[in-house]
Amino acid sequence: MRPPAALPAHLASAPFTVYEAQAAALGSSRLRATDLTTAGRLLYLPAGWEFELRGLARALSAATPGAWISHLTAAMLLGLWLPSWFRGRRELHLSKPRALPPVRREGVVGHTVLAFDDEVMVRDGIRISTPTRTWLDLARILPLKDLVAVGDQLVRQPRPGLEGRAKSWATRTQLAATLGRHPKLKGVVKARQALELIRPGSDSAPETFLRLALTAAGTPGARTAAPDCAGRPLLPRCGPRLPETSGRYPVRRRPPPHARTAVPRQPPRRIV
């Protein structure tokens, strides 16, 4: 039996749709070859393909007209600060407008939602919820403190030259406007509570948790320091600290042991 012809390079290492196969002049007999498997309607996987979220999300959104990647999957692709137990999940979340039939695919969590056009964007060839809409969708899933951490991430100012963007993903005003658009969405009450606690300045979820703990302990006005990093993008930021009043004490979060790397001491250099 003759081996099947080699797949085009762009289809040989990632999931693809039947539309992409047709554009590459692959016939139905080639799609039935043993080096391909189906991943549901209109989707194909090359043999030996190892799970990779971004590639599968791109193909899934392309194979489902009118739908977009959302909820936890969108959060993972956007790099949002999720609790560790949500990372590495393989099921994909896909949303559709209410006017379209619901998503029914193995390995896909379907959502039928009300969404506005500006709440969906295209990123790296994937139709995906905007960061602001993703934060709102996460309100029905995440605990309150984690929802605050994601909100802190959206409103923080990115470090120049390190994050590929110069502006924050959102402002508290924009988050509030999104809440106002969806007053009956499941989780909106928790999202309103989170909005009251969101502040700019945190560089990590643990910094947010520390600020929340200080506030819960009765420390008035605990906030995150924001030093002048102009021209010094690698300058570490301080952790949450007390308000700038007399008798204040700065607080710095210490990284966990696995995040601290010991730097061996170098012997003194001998100068001849």
C-alpha positions as CSV (number, residue, x, y, z in Angstrom):
1,M,0.0,0.0,0.0
2,R,1.4,3.3,-1.0
3,P,2.1,5.8,1.9
4,P,0.0,8.9,1.8
5,A,1.5,12.0,0.3
6,A,3.2,14.4,2.7
7,L,1.0,17.1,4.2
8,P,1.9,20.7,3.5
9,A,4.2,22.0,6.2
10,H,1.6,24.3,7.8
11,L,-0.8,21.4,8.3
12,A,1.7,18.8,9.4
13,S,2.2,19.9,12.9
14,A,-1.0,21.5,14.1
15,P,-4.8,20.9,14.0
16,F,-6.5,22.2,10.9
17,T,-10.0,22.6,9.5
18,V,-11.5,21.0,6.4
19,Y,-11.5,24.5,4.9
20,E,-7.8,24.8,5.3
21,A,-7.4,21.3,3.8
22,Q,-9.5,22.3,0.8
23,A,-7.4,25.4,0.3
24,A,-4.3,23.2,0.3
25,A,-5.9,21.0,-2.4
26,L,-6.3,18.0,-0.1
27,G,-9.1,15.7,-1.3
28,S,-11.5,13.6,0.8
29,S,-9.4,10.5,0.3
30,R,-6.3,12.2,1.6
31,L,-8.2,13.2,4.7
32,R,-9.1,9.6,5.4
33,A,-5.5,8.5,5.4
34,T,-4.0,6.8,8.5
35,D,-1.7,9.7,9.4
36,L,-4.8,11.9,10.2
37,T,-7.5,11.6,12.8
38,T,-10.7,13.6,13.2
39,A,-11.3,15.8,16.2
40,G,-15.0,16.3,15.6
41,R,-16.8,18.0,12.8
42,L,-14.6,19.8,10.3
43,L,-11.4,19.3,12.4
44,Y,-8.4,17.1,11.7
45,L,-5.3,16.2,13.8
46,P,-1.9,15.1,12.3
47,A,-0.8,11.7,13.7
48,G,1.6,12.1,16.6
49,W,0.3,15.6,17.4
50,E,0.8,16.5,21.1
51,F,-1.8,18.6,22.8
52,E,-1.1,22.4,22.4
53,L,-3.8,24.7,23.6
54,R,-3.2,27.6,21.2
55,G,-3.1,25.5,18.0
56,L,-6.3,23.6,19.0
57,A,-8.1,26.8,20.0
58,R,-7.2,28.4,16.7
59,A,-8.6,25.5,14.7
60,L,-11.7,25.1,16.9
61,S,-12.7,28.8,16.5
62,A,-12.1,28.6,12.7
63,A,-14.2,25.5,12.5
64,T,-17.1,27.0,14.4
65,P,-18.5,30.1,12.6
66,G,-19.8,32.8,14.9
67,A,-18.1,31.3,18.0
68,W,-15.1,32.5,20.0
69,I,-12.8,31.1,22.7
70,S,-13.9,32.3,26.1
71,H,-13.9,31.8,29.9
72,L,-11.0,29.7,31.3
73,T,-9.5,29.0,27.8
74,A,-9.4,32.6,27.0
75,A,-7.8,33.4,30.3
76,M,-5.1,30.8,29.8
77,L,-4.3,32.1,26.2
78,L,-4.2,35.7,27.5
79,G,-1.9,34.7,30.3
80,L,-4.2,35.8,33.1
81,W,-3.4,35.0,36.8
82,L,-5.4,31.8,37.3
83,P,-5.2,29.6,40.4
84,S,-2.9,26.6,39.9
85,W,-5.7,24.1,39.8
86,F,-7.1,25.7,36.7
87,R,-3.9,25.6,34.7
88,G,-3.2,22.8,32.3
89,R,-6.8,21.9,31.7
90,R,-7.5,20.4,28.3
91,E,-11.2,21.1,27.8
92,L,-11.8,24.2,25.7
93,H,-14.5,26.8,26.4
94,L,-16.3,28.1,23.4
95,S,-19.0,30.8,23.4
96,K,-21.7,31.5,20.8
97,P,-24.4,34.2,20.6
98,R,-27.9,33.3,21.6
99,A,-29.1,33.4,18.0
100,L,-26.9,30.4,17.1
101,P,-27.4,26.8,18.1
102,P,-25.3,25.7,21.2
103,V,-21.9,24.1,20.8
104,R,-21.9,20.3,21.1
105,R,-18.4,18.9,20.8
106,E,-16.5,16.3,22.8
107,G,-13.9,18.1,25.0
108,V,-15.6,21.5,24.5
109,V,-17.5,23.4,27.2
110,G,-20.1,25.4,25.2
111,H,-21.7,28.7,26.4
112,T,-24.6,30.6,24.9
113,V,-24.2,34.2,25.9
114,L,-25.1,37.8,25.2
115,A,-22.0,39.6,24.0
116,F,-21.4,42.8,22.2
117,D,-19.2,43.1,19.1
118,D,-16.4,45.0,20.9
119,E,-16.2,42.2,23.6
120,V,-14.7,39.8,21.0
121,M,-11.3,40.3,19.3
122,V,-8.9,38.4,17.0
123,R,-5.6,37.6,18.6
124,D,-2.9,35.5,16.9
125,G,-5.6,34.3,14.4
126,I,-8.0,33.2,17.2
127,R,-11.4,34.8,17.9
128,I,-11.3,35.3,21.6
129,S,-13.0,37.2,24.3
130,T,-11.4,40.5,25.2
131,P,-9.6,40.6,28.6
132,T,-12.4,42.7,30.1
133,R,-15.1,40.3,29.0
134,T,-13.0,37.3,30.0
135,W,-12.7,38.8,33.5
136,L,-16.5,39.1,33.7
137,D,-17.0,35.5,32.5
138,L,-14.5,34.3,35.1
139,A,-16.8,35.8,37.9
140,R,-19.0,32.7,37.8
141,I,-15.9,30.4,38.2
142,L,-13.2,32.0,40.4
143,P,-13.2,32.8,44.1
144,L,-13.5,36.5,44.9
145,K,-9.8,37.0,45.8
146,D,-8.7,35.4,42.5
147,L,-11.1,37.5,40.6
148,V,-9.6,40.6,42.2
149,A,-6.1,39.4,41.2
150,V,-7.2,39.1,37.6
151,G,-8.7,42.5,37.8
152,D,-5.5,43.9,39.2
153,Q,-3.6,42.4,36.3
154,L,-5.9,44.1,33.8
155,V,-5.5,47.5,35.3
156,R,-1.8,47.4,36.1
157,Q,0.6,49.4,33.9
158,P,2.9,47.0,31.9
159,R,6.6,47.4,32.2
160,P,8.1,49.2,29.1
161,G,9.9,46.9,26.7
162,L,9.1,43.7,28.5
163,E,5.5,42.9,27.8
164,G,4.9,43.9,24.2
165,R,2.4,46.6,25.1
166,A,2.5,50.1,26.6
167,K,-1.0,50.4,28.0
168,S,-3.0,48.5,30.6
169,W,-5.6,46.1,29.3
170,A,-8.4,48.0,31.0
171,T,-9.3,50.6,33.5
172,R,-11.6,50.3,36.5
173,T,-14.0,52.6,34.6
174,Q,-14.1,50.2,31.6
175,L,-14.6,47.2,33.9
176,A,-17.6,49.0,35.5
177,A,-19.0,49.8,32.1
178,T,-18.8,46.1,31.2
179,L,-20.7,45.2,34.4
180,G,-23.4,47.8,33.5
181,R,-23.9,46.1,30.1
182,H,-24.7,42.7,31.8
183,P,-26.6,43.4,35.0
184,K,-28.2,39.9,35.0
185,L,-25.2,37.8,34.0
186,K,-24.4,35.0,36.4
187,G,-21.6,36.1,38.7
188,V,-22.1,39.8,38.2
189,V,-22.7,40.3,42.0
190,K,-19.3,38.9,42.8
191,A,-17.8,40.9,39.9
192,R,-19.2,44.1,41.5
193,Q,-17.6,43.1,44.8
194,A,-14.3,42.5,43.1
195,L,-14.4,45.8,41.3
196,E,-14.5,47.6,44.6
197,L,-11.2,45.9,45.6
198,I,-9.3,46.2,42.3
199,R,-6.3,48.5,42.4
200,P,-3.4,49.2,39.9
201,G,0.2,48.4,40.9
202,S,0.3,44.6,41.6
203,D,2.8,42.7,39.7
204,S,1.5,39.2,40.7
205,A,-1.4,37.5,42.3
206,P,0.4,37.0,45.6
207,E,0.9,40.8,45.8
208,T,-2.8,41.2,45.4
209,F,-3.5,38.6,48.1
210,L,-1.1,40.4,50.5
211,R,-2.9,43.7,50.0
212,L,-6.3,42.1,50.5
213,A,-5.0,40.4,53.7
214,L,-3.7,43.7,55.0
215,T,-7.0,45.4,54.3
216,A,-8.9,42.6,55.9
217,A,-6.7,42.9,59.0
218,G,-7.7,46.5,59.4
219,T,-4.8,48.2,57.8
220,P,-6.3,51.4,56.3
221,G,-5.4,52.3,52.8
222,A,-2.9,49.5,52.2
223,R,-1.8,49.8,48.6
224,T,0.9,48.7,46.2
225,A,4.0,50.9,45.7
226,A,4.6,52.2,42.2
227,P,8.2,53.4,42.0
228,D,9.4,55.5,39.1
229,C,10.6,52.9,36.6
230,A,11.4,55.3,33.7
231,G,14.5,54.1,32.0
232,R,14.8,51.2,34.4
233,P,12.3,48.5,33.2
234,L,14.0,45.7,35.2
235,L,13.7,47.5,38.5
236,P,11.7,45.2,40.9
237,R,8.6,46.8,42.3
238,C,7.9,46.9,46.0
239,G,5.1,44.9,47.5
240,P,2.0,46.3,49.1
241,R,2.8,48.9,51.8
242,L,1.0,51.0,54.4
243,P,-0.3,54.4,53.5
244,E,2.3,57.2,53.5
245,T,1.7,58.5,57.0
246,S,4.0,58.9,60.0
247,G,4.9,55.6,61.6
248,R,4.3,53.7,58.3
249,Y,6.1,50.4,57.7
250,P,6.9,49.1,54.2
251,V,6.0,45.5,53.5
252,R,7.7,43.3,50.9
253,R,6.4,39.9,49.8
254,R,9.2,37.3,50.0
255,P,9.2,34.9,47.0
256,P,8.6,31.2,47.8
257,P,11.8,29.1,48.2
258,H,11.5,27.5,44.7
259,A,11.5,31.0,43.2
260,R,14.7,32.1,44.9
261,T,17.9,31.1,43.2
262,A,21.1,31.1,45.2
263,V,23.8,33.1,43.6
264,P,27.2,31.5,44.4
265,R,29.7,34.0,45.8
266,Q,32.6,34.7,43.5
267,P,36.1,34.6,45.0
268,P,37.8,38.1,45.0
269,R,39.6,38.8,41.8
270,R,43.3,39.1,42.1
271,I,44.8,42.1,40.4
272,V,48.4,41.9,39.4
